[in-house]
XYZ file of C-alpha atoms in Angstrom:
178
model
C -14.069 35.294 74.785
C -10.283 35.460 75.086
C -10.168 31.578 75.414
C -12.121 30.896 72.132
C -9.947 33.371 70.108
C -6.723 31.645 71.391
C -8.311 28.337 70.635
C -9.212 29.580 67.092
C -5.680 30.718 66.501
C -4.017 27.352 67.789
C -6.697 25.328 65.596
C -5.889 27.677 62.524
C -1.953 27.371 62.884
C -2.346 23.623 63.210
C -4.483 23.414 60.161
C -2.092 25.753 58.149
C 1.089 23.506 59.392
C -0.361 20.448 58.200
C -1.653 21.457 54.859
C 1.073 24.159 53.963
C 3.234 21.546 52.865
C 4.977 22.478 49.101
C 4.857 20.077 46.691
C 8.311 20.682 45.045
C 7.599 18.541 41.915
C 10.275 18.812 39.535
C 9.637 21.327 36.743
C 9.811 18.576 33.975
C 6.609 16.781 35.493
C 4.651 19.702 36.527
C 2.878 20.131 33.333
C 2.214 23.598 31.632
C 1.032 26.342 34.212
C -0.994 27.804 31.451
C -3.623 25.192 32.576
C -4.421 26.712 35.744
C -5.536 30.091 34.130
C -7.207 28.922 30.904
C -10.325 30.834 30.058
C -12.313 28.462 28.068
C -14.567 30.957 26.252
C -11.478 32.783 25.171
C -9.555 29.552 24.208
C -12.318 28.584 21.959
C -12.225 32.062 20.348
C -8.370 31.962 20.122
C -8.410 28.609 18.570
C -10.937 28.589 15.973
C -9.512 28.844 12.578
C -11.139 30.969 10.071
C -13.213 29.451 7.169
C -10.657 30.468 4.347
C -7.575 29.218 6.626
C -6.248 27.292 3.759
C -6.540 30.158 1.373
C -4.287 32.150 3.682
C -0.506 32.452 3.276
C 1.832 30.345 5.479
C 2.636 33.634 7.608
C -1.045 34.508 8.252
C -1.898 30.769 9.462
C 1.055 30.801 11.617
C -0.081 34.098 13.075
C -3.569 32.371 13.804
C -1.971 29.186 15.245
C 0.158 31.182 17.729
C -2.960 33.103 19.083
C -4.140 29.477 20.452
C -2.257 28.541 23.489
C -2.904 24.918 23.048
C -0.321 24.520 19.865
C 2.472 25.494 22.573
C 0.926 23.286 25.060
C 0.712 20.237 22.765
C 4.351 20.410 22.002
C 5.316 20.196 25.496
C 3.196 17.263 26.214
C 4.288 15.212 23.108
C 7.923 15.772 24.537
C 6.672 14.600 28.230
C 5.455 11.471 26.917
C 8.538 10.591 25.265
C 10.813 11.519 28.479
C 8.988 9.147 31.189
C 9.880 5.367 30.841
C 7.101 3.388 32.494
C 7.116 5.041 36.049
C 8.692 8.240 37.612
C 8.434 9.198 41.162
C 7.923 12.970 40.939
C 7.546 13.654 44.717
C 8.839 12.093 47.931
C 8.088 13.033 51.519
C 7.674 10.961 54.692
C 4.097 10.529 54.176
C 3.556 10.825 50.602
C 4.687 9.575 47.090
C 3.345 10.895 43.619
C 4.320 8.590 40.921
C 3.443 9.344 37.151
C 3.133 6.363 35.219
C 3.069 6.160 31.391
C 0.608 3.732 29.616
C 0.557 3.449 26.106
C -2.002 1.015 24.477
C -3.991 0.556 21.327
C -7.468 0.997 20.449
C -8.886 -1.316 17.581
C -11.822 -0.242 15.640
C -12.668 -1.780 12.182
C -9.295 -3.860 12.259
C -7.468 -0.393 12.565
C -5.039 0.215 15.408
C -4.999 3.713 16.983
C -2.653 4.571 19.714
C -3.480 5.793 23.040
C -0.975 7.209 25.439
C -1.660 8.345 28.761
C 0.044 9.724 31.986
C -1.546 9.043 35.219
C -0.550 9.867 38.693
C -0.525 7.564 41.651
C -0.523 8.845 45.169
C 0.889 6.487 47.965
C 0.881 6.881 51.672
C 4.266 5.354 52.480
C 3.788 2.284 50.590
C -0.017 2.175 50.572
C -1.857 2.903 47.519
C -4.188 5.779 48.098
C -5.622 7.009 44.653
C -4.850 7.297 41.015
C -5.881 10.281 38.461
C -5.675 10.429 34.813
C -3.492 13.564 34.206
C -2.762 13.558 30.436
C -3.867 11.464 27.353
C -3.684 11.576 23.690
C -5.809 9.713 21.349
C -7.941 9.789 18.368
C -11.793 9.374 18.967
C -12.780 7.521 15.817
C -16.172 5.944 17.216
C -18.437 8.611 16.049
C -16.206 11.459 14.419
C -12.503 11.509 13.676
C -10.897 14.076 16.063
C -7.864 13.992 18.359
C -8.651 14.186 22.061
C -5.819 15.502 24.337
C -5.814 16.035 27.994
C -3.348 18.229 29.600
C -2.383 19.139 33.228
C -0.628 21.296 35.608
C 0.383 20.528 39.265
C 0.746 23.777 41.369
C 3.368 24.065 44.078
C 0.306 23.657 46.809
C -0.764 20.424 45.424
C -3.658 21.822 43.154
C -4.072 19.494 39.988
C -5.476 21.159 36.971
C -6.646 19.283 34.025
C -8.101 20.380 30.690
C -9.823 17.943 28.269
C -9.839 19.316 24.426
C -10.876 17.984 21.170
C -8.922 19.003 18.068
C -11.359 19.006 15.158
C -9.485 19.545 11.656
C -9.401 23.333 12.068
C -10.653 23.982 15.741
C -9.849 23.213 19.418
C -12.696 22.862 21.516
C -12.523 22.412 25.139
C -14.643 19.653 26.732
C -13.693 19.944 30.236
C -11.620 21.879 32.685
């Protein structure tokens, strides 16, 4: 019995030391920590503008907009798109490199160009490419309806990545995926 307890303790110590590495990603590239704790039901309530929104005073409209956390997050990501030039190595260790890559393209629908901005995170083991994930994206979805699609992210210190995909329809922000 004692042997199995000692083996379990040794295995747990080994696992903890192997996976307990902190990801000290520079604050400028971590994304917004608000994403980690989003409550989608509350978000939808806080980000739905009232029917008479445009009949309200400017101060009343600003108060409603401040209740929606996405309005503060969006500004951060607009600046982030401007900050990153092509590729940025945001984490580097002996075994792992994380690189954010900016991708700007255009979507052409009915001879009209629509910009698409994206940030992708690539993971390399030393120099070998391992995987890629889309962290952030902003574009107009004009195929069916005309709304702004935004994807936001947050990278925690323990390496968890949180993303949230939202559509901004005229007066409302609707969560699609978290």
